[in-house]
Coordinates of C-alpha atoms in Angstrom, one line a residue:
X109 CA 111.4 96.5 112.4
X110 CA 110.4 92.9 113.2
X111 CA 113.1 90.4 114.1
X112 CA 112.2 86.9 113.2
X113 CA 113.4 83.8 114.5
X114 CA 115.2 75.9 121.5
X115 CA 116.5 72.7 121.3
X116 CA 114.8 70.4 123.9
X117 CA 114.9 67.4 121.7
X118 CA 118.3 65.6 122.0
X119 CA 120.2 64.1 119.1
X120 CA 121.7 60.8 120.2
X121 CA 123.5 59.6 117.1
X122 CA 122.7 57.7 113.9
X123 CA 121.0 54.3 113.4
X124 CA 122.9 52.5 110.6
X125 CA 120.5 49.5 110.6
X126 CA 118.5 51.4 108.0
X127 CA 119.4 53.1 104.7
X128 CA 119.6 55.9 104.6
X129 CA 120.8 56.0 108.2
X130 CA 118.3 57.5 110.5
X131 CA 119.1 60.0 113.2
X132 CA 118.2 58.9 116.8
X133 CA 116.5 61.5 118.9
X134 CA 115.3 61.4 122.5
X135 CA 112.0 63.2 123.0
X136 CA 111.6 65.7 125.8
X137 CA 109.2 65.7 128.7
X138 CA 107.3 68.9 129.7
X139 CA 109.6 69.2 132.7
X140 CA 112.6 69.2 130.5
X141 CA 111.1 71.8 128.2
X142 CA 110.4 74.1 131.1
X143 CA 113.9 73.6 132.4
X144 CA 115.4 74.8 129.1
X145 CA 112.9 77.6 128.9
X146 CA 114.0 78.8 132.4
X147 CA 117.6 78.7 131.4
X148 CA 116.9 80.8 128.3
X149 CA 114.9 83.4 130.3
X150 CA 117.7 83.7 132.9
X151 CA 120.3 84.3 130.2
X152 CA 121.7 87.9 130.6
X153 CA 121.5 88.6 126.9
X154 CA 117.9 87.4 126.6
X155 CA 116.9 89.3 129.7
X156 CA 118.3 92.4 128.2
X157 CA 116.4 91.7 125.0
X158 CA 113.2 91.4 126.9
X159 CA 113.9 94.7 128.7
X160 CA 113.7 96.5 125.4
X161 CA 109.9 96.2 125.6
X162 CA 109.8 94.2 122.4
X163 CA 106.8 92.0 121.6
X164 CA 107.8 88.3 121.7
X165 CA 105.5 85.7 120.3
X166 CA 105.7 82.8 117.8
X167 CA 104.9 79.2 117.5
X168 CA 106.6 75.8 117.9
X169 CA 108.6 73.7 115.6
X170 CA 109.7 70.1 116.4
X171 CA 112.5 70.9 118.9
X172 CA 110.3 73.2 120.8
X173 CA 107.5 70.7 120.6
X174 CA 109.7 68.1 122.3
X175 CA 109.9 65.5 119.6
X176 CA 112.0 65.4 116.5
X177 CA 109.7 65.6 113.4
X178 CA 106.8 65.6 115.9
X179 CA 103.2 65.4 114.9
X180 CA 99.7 65.0 116.5
X181 CA 100.6 61.6 118.0
X182 CA 103.0 63.1 120.5
X183 CA 101.7 62.4 124.0
X184 CA 102.7 65.7 125.4
X185 CA 101.3 67.9 122.6
X186 CA 99.1 70.0 124.9
X187 CA 101.7 70.3 127.6
X188 CA 104.3 71.4 125.1
X189 CA 102.0 74.1 123.8
X190 CA 101.3 75.4 127.3
X191 CA 105.0 75.4 128.2
X192 CA 105.7 77.4 125.1
X193 CA 103.2 80.1 125.6
X194 CA 104.3 80.4 129.2
X195 CA 107.9 80.9 128.0
X196 CA 107.0 83.7 125.4
X197 CA 104.8 85.3 128.0
X198 CA 101.4 85.2 126.3
X199 CA 98.8 87.1 128.5
X200 CA 96.2 85.0 130.4
X201 CA 93.4 86.4 128.1
X202 CA 95.4 85.8 124.9
X203 CA 93.5 83.7 122.3
X204 CA 96.8 82.0 121.5
X205 CA 97.1 80.9 125.2
X206 CA 93.5 79.8 125.3
X207 CA 93.9 77.6 122.2
X208 CA 97.1 76.1 123.6
X209 CA 95.5 75.3 126.9
X210 CA 92.6 73.6 125.1
X211 CA 95.1 71.4 123.2
X212 CA 94.2 73.0 119.9
X213 CA 97.8 74.1 119.1
X214 CA 99.9 77.3 119.2
X215 CA 98.7 79.5 116.4
X216 CA 97.4 83.1 116.2
X217 CA 97.8 86.6 114.7
X218 CA 99.1 89.9 116.0
X219 CA 98.8 93.3 114.2
X220 CA 101.4 96.1 114.6
X221 CA 100.4 99.6 113.6
X222 CA 103.6 101.6 113.0
X223 CA 101.6 104.9 112.8
X224 CA 101.2 104.7 116.5
X225 CA 103.7 106.0 119.2
X226 CA 106.9 104.0 119.7
X227 CA 106.2 101.2 122.1
X228 CA 102.4 101.2 121.4
X229 CA 102.5 99.6 118.0
X230 CA 100.8 96.3 119.1
X231 CA 97.0 96.5 118.3
X232 CA 94.6 94.7 120.6
X233 CA 92.9 91.6 119.3
X234 CA 89.6 93.4 119.5
X235 CA 90.8 96.5 117.6
X236 CA 92.5 94.2 115.0
X237 CA 89.2 92.5 114.2
X238 CA 90.9 89.5 112.7
X239 CA 91.0 86.6 115.1
X240 CA 87.7 84.6 114.7
X241 CA 88.0 83.4 118.3
X242 CA 87.9 87.0 119.5
X243 CA 85.6 88.8 117.1
X244 CA 82.0 87.6 116.8
X245 CA 81.3 85.4 113.8
X246 CA 79.6 88.1 111.8
X247 CA 79.7 89.0 108.1
X248 CA 83.2 90.2 107.3
X249 CA 81.8 93.4 105.7
X250 CA 80.4 94.4 109.1
X251 CA 83.7 94.2 111.0
X252 CA 85.5 97.3 112.1
X253 CA 89.2 97.9 112.3
X254 CA 91.3 100.3 114.3
X255 CA 94.7 100.4 112.5
X256 CA 96.2 102.4 109.7
X257 CA 97.8 101.6 106.4
X258 CA 101.2 101.4 108.1
X259 CA 100.3 98.1 109.6
X260 CA 101.7 94.5 109.5
X261 CA 99.8 91.4 110.4
X262 CA 101.9 88.4 111.6
X263 CA 100.2 85.0 111.4
X264 CA 101.9 82.1 113.2
X265 CA 100.8 78.6 112.2
X266 CA 101.3 75.4 114.3
X267 CA 102.7 72.7 111.9
X268 CA 103.1 70.2 114.7
X269 CA 100.1 69.7 117.1
X270 CA 97.7 68.7 114.4
X271 CA 99.9 67.3 111.6
X272 CA 99.2 63.8 110.2
X273 CA 102.3 61.5 110.7
X274 CA 104.5 61.2 107.7
X275 CA 104.1 57.9 105.8
X276 CA 106.2 54.9 106.7
X277 CA 107.6 51.9 104.8
X278 CA 107.7 52.3 101.0
X279 CA 105.0 55.0 101.2
X280 CA 107.7 57.4 102.4
X281 CA 108.8 57.9 98.9
X282 CA 105.3 59.0 97.6
X283 CA 103.6 62.3 98.4
X284 CA 100.4 61.8 100.3
X285 CA 97.2 63.6 99.1
X286 CA 95.4 62.6 102.3
X287 CA 98.0 63.9 104.8
X288 CA 97.2 67.2 106.5
X289 CA 99.5 69.8 108.1
X290 CA 97.3 72.1 110.2
X291 CA 94.1 70.2 111.0
X292 CA 90.6 71.3 110.0
X293 CA 90.0 73.6 113.0
X294 CA 93.3 75.6 112.4
X295 CA 92.5 75.7 108.7
X296 CA 89.2 77.2 109.1
X297 CA 90.6 79.7 111.6
X298 CA 93.4 80.8 109.3
X299 CA 91.3 81.0 106.1
X300 CA 88.9 83.3 107.8
X301 CA 91.5 85.3 109.8
X302 CA 93.7 86.2 106.8
X303 CA 90.7 87.1 104.7
X304 CA 89.7 89.6 107.3
X305 CA 93.1 91.3 107.4
X306 CA 93.4 94.9 106.2
X307 CA 97.1 95.2 107.0
X308 CA 99.4 96.5 104.4
X309 CA 101.7 93.5 104.8
X310 CA 100.7 90.0 105.9
X311 CA 103.5 87.7 107.2
X312 CA 102.8 84.0 107.5
X313 CA 105.1 82.1 109.8
X314 CA 105.5 78.3 109.3
X315 CA 108.0 76.1 111.0
X316 CA 108.3 74.0 107.9
X317 CA 109.4 75.2 104.5
X318 CA 106.5 75.8 102.1
X319 CA 108.1 76.2 98.6
X320 CA 111.0 73.8 99.0
X321 CA 111.3 70.2 97.5
X322 CA 114.6 69.0 98.8
X323 CA 114.2 65.2 99.4
X324 CA 111.3 62.8 98.7
X325 CA 111.4 61.2 102.1
X326 CA 109.6 63.5 104.6
X327 CA 111.0 61.6 107.6
X328 CA 114.4 62.9 106.5
X329 CA 113.5 66.3 105.1
X330 CA 110.1 67.7 106.3
X331 CA 108.4 70.0 103.8
X332 CA 104.9 71.1 103.0
X333 CA 105.3 69.5 99.5
X334 CA 105.0 66.0 101.0
X335 CA 101.3 66.8 101.7
X336 CA 100.5 68.6 98.4
X337 CA 96.8 69.1 99.0
X338 CA 97.7 70.8 102.3
X339 CA 100.2 73.0 100.6
X340 CA 97.7 73.9 97.8
X341 CA 95.1 74.9 100.5
X342 CA 97.7 77.1 102.0
X343 CA 98.3 78.9 98.7
X344 CA 94.6 79.3 98.2
X345 CA 94.2 80.9 101.6
X346 CA 97.2 83.3 101.3
X347 CA 96.2 84.4 97.8
X348 CA 92.6 85.2 98.6
X349 CA 91.4 88.5 97.1
X350 CA 92.2 91.4 99.4
X351 CA 95.2 89.9 101.2
X352 CA 97.9 92.5 100.6
X353 CA 101.7 91.8 100.3
X354 CA 101.9 88.3 101.7
X355 CA 105.3 87.1 102.7
X356 CA 106.1 83.6 104.1
X357 CA 108.7 83.1 106.9
X358 CA 109.9 79.6 107.7
X359 CA 112.7 77.7 109.4
X360 CA 113.6 74.1 110.5
X361 CA 116.4 73.4 107.9
X362 CA 119.5 74.8 109.7
X363 CA 120.3 77.4 107.0
X364 CA 118.9 80.5 105.4
X365 CA 117.3 80.6 101.9
X366 CA 115.2 83.0 99.8
X367 CA 112.6 81.2 97.8
X368 CA 109.9 82.3 95.3
X369 CA 107.0 80.9 93.4
X370 CA 104.9 82.8 90.9
X371 CA 101.1 82.1 91.0
X372 CA 98.6 82.4 88.2
X373 CA 94.8 82.5 88.6
X374 CA 93.1 79.8 86.7
X375 CA 89.4 80.9 86.5
X376 CA 90.2 84.2 84.8
X377 CA 92.1 82.9 81.8
X378 CA 91.2 85.3 79.0
X379 CA 92.1 82.8 76.3
X380 CA 95.6 84.0 75.8
X381 CA 97.0 81.4 78.3
X382 CA 98.0 81.8 81.9
X383 CA 101.6 82.3 81.0
X384 CA 100.8 85.7 79.5
X385 CA 99.0 87.0 82.5
X386 CA 100.7 88.9 85.3
X387 CA 101.8 86.5 88.0
X388 CA 101.3 87.1 91.7
X389 CA 104.7 86.3 93.4
X390 CA 104.8 84.5 96.7
X391 CA 108.2 84.9 98.4
X392 CA 109.5 82.8 101.3
X393 CA 112.3 83.7 103.7
X394 CA 113.8 80.7 105.5
X395 CA 116.0 81.6 108.5
X396 CA 117.5 78.9 110.7
X397 CA 119.3 78.6 113.1
X398 CA 120.9 80.4 116.0
X399 CA 122.5 77.4 117.7
X400 CA 123.7 75.1 114.9
X401 CA 123.5 75.1 111.1
X402 CA 124.8 73.3 108.0
X403 CA 127.8 75.7 108.2
X404 CA 128.7 74.6 111.7
X405 CA 127.2 71.1 111.9
X406 CA 123.6 70.1 111.2
X407 CA 123.5 67.9 114.4
X408 CA 122.7 69.7 117.7
X409 CA 124.6 67.5 120.1
X410 CA 127.5 69.2 122.0
X411 CA 130.0 66.4 120.9
X412 CA 129.7 67.5 117.3
X413 CA 130.7 71.1 118.2
X414 CA 133.3 70.7 121.0
X415 CA 135.1 67.4 120.6
X416 CA 138.4 66.7 118.9
X417 CA 136.6 65.4 115.8
X418 CA 134.2 68.4 115.5
X419 CA 136.2 70.1 112.7
X420 CA 135.6 67.1 110.5
X421 CA 131.9 67.2 111.0
X422 CA 131.8 71.0 110.4
X423 CA 133.7 70.5 107.1
X424 CA 131.5 67.5 106.1
X425 CA 128.3 69.4 106.9
X426 CA 129.2 72.5 105.0
X427 CA 130.7 70.7 102.0
X428 CA 127.7 68.4 101.5
X429 CA 125.1 71.2 101.6
X430 CA 127.2 73.5 99.3
X431 CA 127.4 70.6 96.9
X432 CA 123.6 70.1 97.2
X433 CA 123.0 73.7 96.2
X434 CA 125.3 73.3 93.2
X435 CA 124.1 70.0 91.9
X436 CA 120.3 70.0 92.7
X437 CA 117.9 71.8 90.4
X438 CA 116.1 73.8 93.1
X439 CA 114.3 76.2 90.8
X440 CA 112.4 77.9 93.6
X441 CA 115.7 79.1 95.1
X442 CA 116.1 82.8 94.2
X443 CA 119.1 83.9 92.1
X444 CA 120.4 87.4 91.9
X445 CA 120.2 88.4 88.3
X446 CA 118.6 91.9 88.2
X447 CA 118.5 95.2 90.0
X448 CA 116.3 98.2 89.2
X449 CA 117.8 100.9 87.0
X450 CA 116.5 103.8 85.0
X451 CA 116.1 101.3 82.0
X452 CA 113.5 99.2 83.8
X453 CA 111.8 101.8 85.9
X454 CA 108.4 100.4 85.0
X455 CA 108.6 98.0 88.0
X456 CA 108.8 101.0 90.4
X457 CA 105.8 102.8 92.0
X458 CA 104.2 105.2 89.5
X459 CA 104.9 108.2 91.7
X460 CA 108.6 107.6 91.8
X461 CA 110.5 110.8 91.4
X462 CA 114.0 109.6 92.0
X463 CA 115.1 106.1 90.8
X464 CA 118.0 105.9 93.2
X465 CA 115.7 106.3 96.3
X466 CA 113.5 103.5 95.1
X467 CA 116.0 101.0 93.9
X468 CA 114.7 97.5 94.4
X469 CA 116.5 94.1 94.8
X470 CA 113.8 91.6 94.2
X471 CA 116.3 88.7 93.6
X472 CA 118.9 89.5 96.3
X473 CA 122.1 91.4 96.5
X474 CA 120.8 94.4 98.4
X475 CA 123.1 96.4 100.7
X476 CA 126.2 94.6 99.5
X477 CA 124.8 91.1 100.4
X478 CA 125.5 87.9 98.5
X479 CA 124.8 87.7 94.8
X480 CA 124.0 84.4 92.9
X481 CA 122.0 81.7 94.6
X482 CA 120.4 83.1 97.7
X483 CA 121.4 80.8 100.5
X484 CA 123.6 81.0 103.6
X485 CA 124.8 78.1 105.8
X486 CA 126.2 79.7 108.9
X487 CA 124.3 80.7 112.1
X488 CA 121.8 83.3 111.2
X489 CA 118.6 85.2 112.0
X490 CA 116.2 87.2 109.8
X491 CA 115.0 90.8 109.8
X492 CA 112.3 92.6 108.0
X493 CA 112.2 96.4 107.7
X494 CA 109.3 98.5 106.4
X495 CA 109.6 101.8 104.7
X496 CA 106.2 103.4 104.9
X497 CA 107.1 106.3 102.6
X498 CA 108.4 104.1 99.8
X499 CA 105.9 101.3 100.6
X500 CA 108.7 98.8 100.5
X501 CA 110.0 95.9 102.7
X502 CA 113.6 95.1 103.0
X503 CA 114.7 91.5 104.0
X504 CA 118.0 90.8 105.6
X505 CA 119.7 87.6 106.9
X506 CA 122.4 88.4 109.4
X507 CA 125.1 86.3 110.8
X508 CA 125.2 86.0 114.6
X509 CA 129.0 86.8 114.8
X510 CA 129.7 88.4 111.5
X511 CA 129.8 92.0 110.3
X512 CA 126.7 94.2 110.2
X513 CA 126.5 93.8 106.4
X514 CA 123.7 91.3 105.7
X515 CA 124.6 87.9 104.4
X516 CA 121.4 87.9 102.3
X517 CA 119.4 91.0 101.3
X518 CA 116.4 91.7 99.2
X519 CA 113.9 94.6 98.8
X520 CA 110.4 94.5 97.3
X521 CA 107.6 97.1 96.9
X522 CA 104.2 96.3 98.6
X523 CA 102.7 96.5 95.1
X524 CA 105.1 93.8 93.8
X525 CA 104.3 91.4 96.7
X526 CA 100.5 92.1 96.1
X527 CA 100.8 91.3 92.4
X528 CA 100.0 94.8 91.2
X529 CA 103.4 95.4 89.7
X530 CA 105.6 92.9 87.8
X531 CA 108.4 91.3 89.9
X532 CA 111.3 90.6 87.5
X533 CA 113.3 87.5 87.1
X534 CA 110.7 84.9 86.2
X535 CA 111.6 82.2 83.7
X536 CA 108.2 80.4 83.7
X537 CA 106.7 79.3 80.4
X538 CA 103.4 77.7 79.4
X539 CA 104.7 74.2 79.6
X540 CA 105.8 74.8 83.3
X541 CA 102.3 76.0 84.1
X542 CA 100.6 73.1 82.4
X543 CA 102.7 70.6 84.3
X544 CA 101.8 72.0 87.6
X545 CA 98.2 72.6 86.7
X546 CA 97.8 68.9 85.7
X547 CA 98.4 68.0 89.4
X548 CA 95.6 70.2 90.8
X549 CA 92.0 69.6 91.6
X550 CA 89.2 71.1 89.4
X551 CA 88.3 73.7 92.1
X552 CA 91.8 74.9 92.8
X553 CA 92.0 78.5 91.8
X554 CA 95.8 79.2 91.8
X555 CA 98.7 77.6 89.9
X556 CA 101.9 78.2 91.8
X557 CA 105.1 77.5 89.9
X558 CA 108.8 77.7 90.8
X559 CA 109.8 81.1 89.4
X560 CA 112.8 79.6 87.5
X561 CA 110.5 77.0 85.9
X562 CA 109.8 73.3 86.7
X563 CA 112.9 71.0 86.9
X564 CA 112.9 67.9 84.8
X565 CA 112.2 64.8 87.0
X566 CA 115.4 63.1 85.8
X567 CA 117.5 66.2 86.8
X568 CA 115.8 66.2 90.2
X569 CA 116.4 62.5 90.7
X570 CA 120.1 62.7 89.7
X571 CA 120.8 65.8 91.7
X572 CA 119.1 64.5 94.8
X573 CA 120.8 61.1 94.6
X574 CA 124.2 62.7 94.1
X575 CA 123.7 64.9 97.1
X576 CA 122.5 62.1 99.4
X577 CA 125.3 59.8 98.3
X578 CA 127.9 62.4 99.1
X579 CA 126.4 63.3 102.5
X580 CA 126.1 59.6 103.7
X581 CA 129.5 58.8 102.3
X582 CA 131.1 61.6 104.3
X583 CA 129.1 60.5 107.4
X584 CA 130.4 56.9 107.0
X585 CA 134.0 57.9 106.0
X586 CA 135.5 58.1 109.5
X587 CA 134.1 54.6 110.3
X588 CA 135.4 53.2 107.0
X589 CA 138.9 54.8 107.6
X590 CA 138.9 53.4 111.1
X591 CA 138.3 49.9 109.9
X592 CA 140.9 50.2 107.1
X593 CA 143.5 51.5 109.6
X594 CA 142.6 48.7 112.1
X595 CA 143.0 46.1 109.3
X596 CA 146.4 47.5 108.2
X597 CA 147.7 47.6 111.8
X598 CA 146.5 44.1 112.6
X599 CA 148.1 42.7 109.4
X600 CA 151.3 44.5 110.2
X601 CA 151.4 43.1 113.7
X602 CA 150.6 39.6 112.5
X603 CA 153.5 39.8 110.0
X604 CA 155.9 40.9 112.8
X605 CA 154.7 38.1 115.0
X606 CA 155.2 35.6 112.2
X607 CA 158.7 36.9 111.5
X608 CA 159.7 36.7 115.1
X609 CA 158.6 33.0 115.2
X610 CA 160.8 32.1 112.2
X611 CA 163.7 33.6 114.0

């Protein structure tokens, strides 16, 4: 199994001089980051976790980076990266550490071969033959690999150290075709590295959500979609020929979601239209967070979790996001509407002998988990489990204090994730594909469409506006009520004073 999942940046309240109101955050210094990391490493539960001999590695998002919504302009970008790799314990000769020390960012890849003895699954960088900074820049066909077909490659991308700042002013409401998420050096590394992977499953970890399109202002809701050319380049890299069973894992948004796009190859249209071709699904698991969430309170400051008014903010946070999932046409959000039975056995591996043993839950609802829209607002973490006999991967989102039953659960075959077998549930038509294709450049090879189709712009506008109005109304409600109560009390006192004068 792989378990997937710091809050150095400090939330200091809301700035109501702007609309929508802006959160106020105090950025962290490297010293403050190291202080928090030391506290985490000394925690008894975390120390016990490390004693299990598990491999810990990853990359930064903004609150590990030290600046809310941080980008390449943050003055401590290199120092934050070094502090992070020190915390996770990257070896001195690790390519991830070397890149961080050079100020290039915290990104890399590790391969796990589960055919090896327990505790020895981690493949060395040389034997993996993937990292371009480790293996000589030779022709990919000449590379050698020392891992089996029971292997998983985990790529972690740094979406902070090299990201272009989000637009300001009126430009915040328009997607930028010139903005970049990874920076050219990281792009070239990733495109070459994932192309070299021979792993049976390839997990791509991004701090920011890839498929989501929640709010048009990236300074409020950070998403890859706000830099569409960067996101398209990511799709092109992940969907390169030979990349098996890709799966995206993301965070940042203080909740868990299961998202999906179906991607169609443009250059091999046989004349019948892309919509009639078999799509290659691209699934994304978002898991966030372990300290605070929309189900507790989206703000991290202690006052919103322990003060007398904390229950109101917990209710406000949960209510507004549940409303958003109900009213907004988020057609990339997976919905449970089908499980495999004997009647649709064609989606199962060809050598399946027993349907019950190979039951799949591509759209959620596995192991008694939630059905319907696949999201969860409480504290959570994600887990992936690989069955090497069935060649399947099971996804679970678990609550930190809840029962062992997963809150969200899905199961796919490797062949489905690779595009070799149809993944059910898609509602895409030719019109949806044409709308997305019209936004692409001539040389783009893949058209990736929300698997439930493309929402009408008016539906998106109305849903987004309604959700935003409710959230900010609930944020302002205590202040409005306080003013109303104060006015009523003052008027009452003035009347009493006036009455006493007449006496």
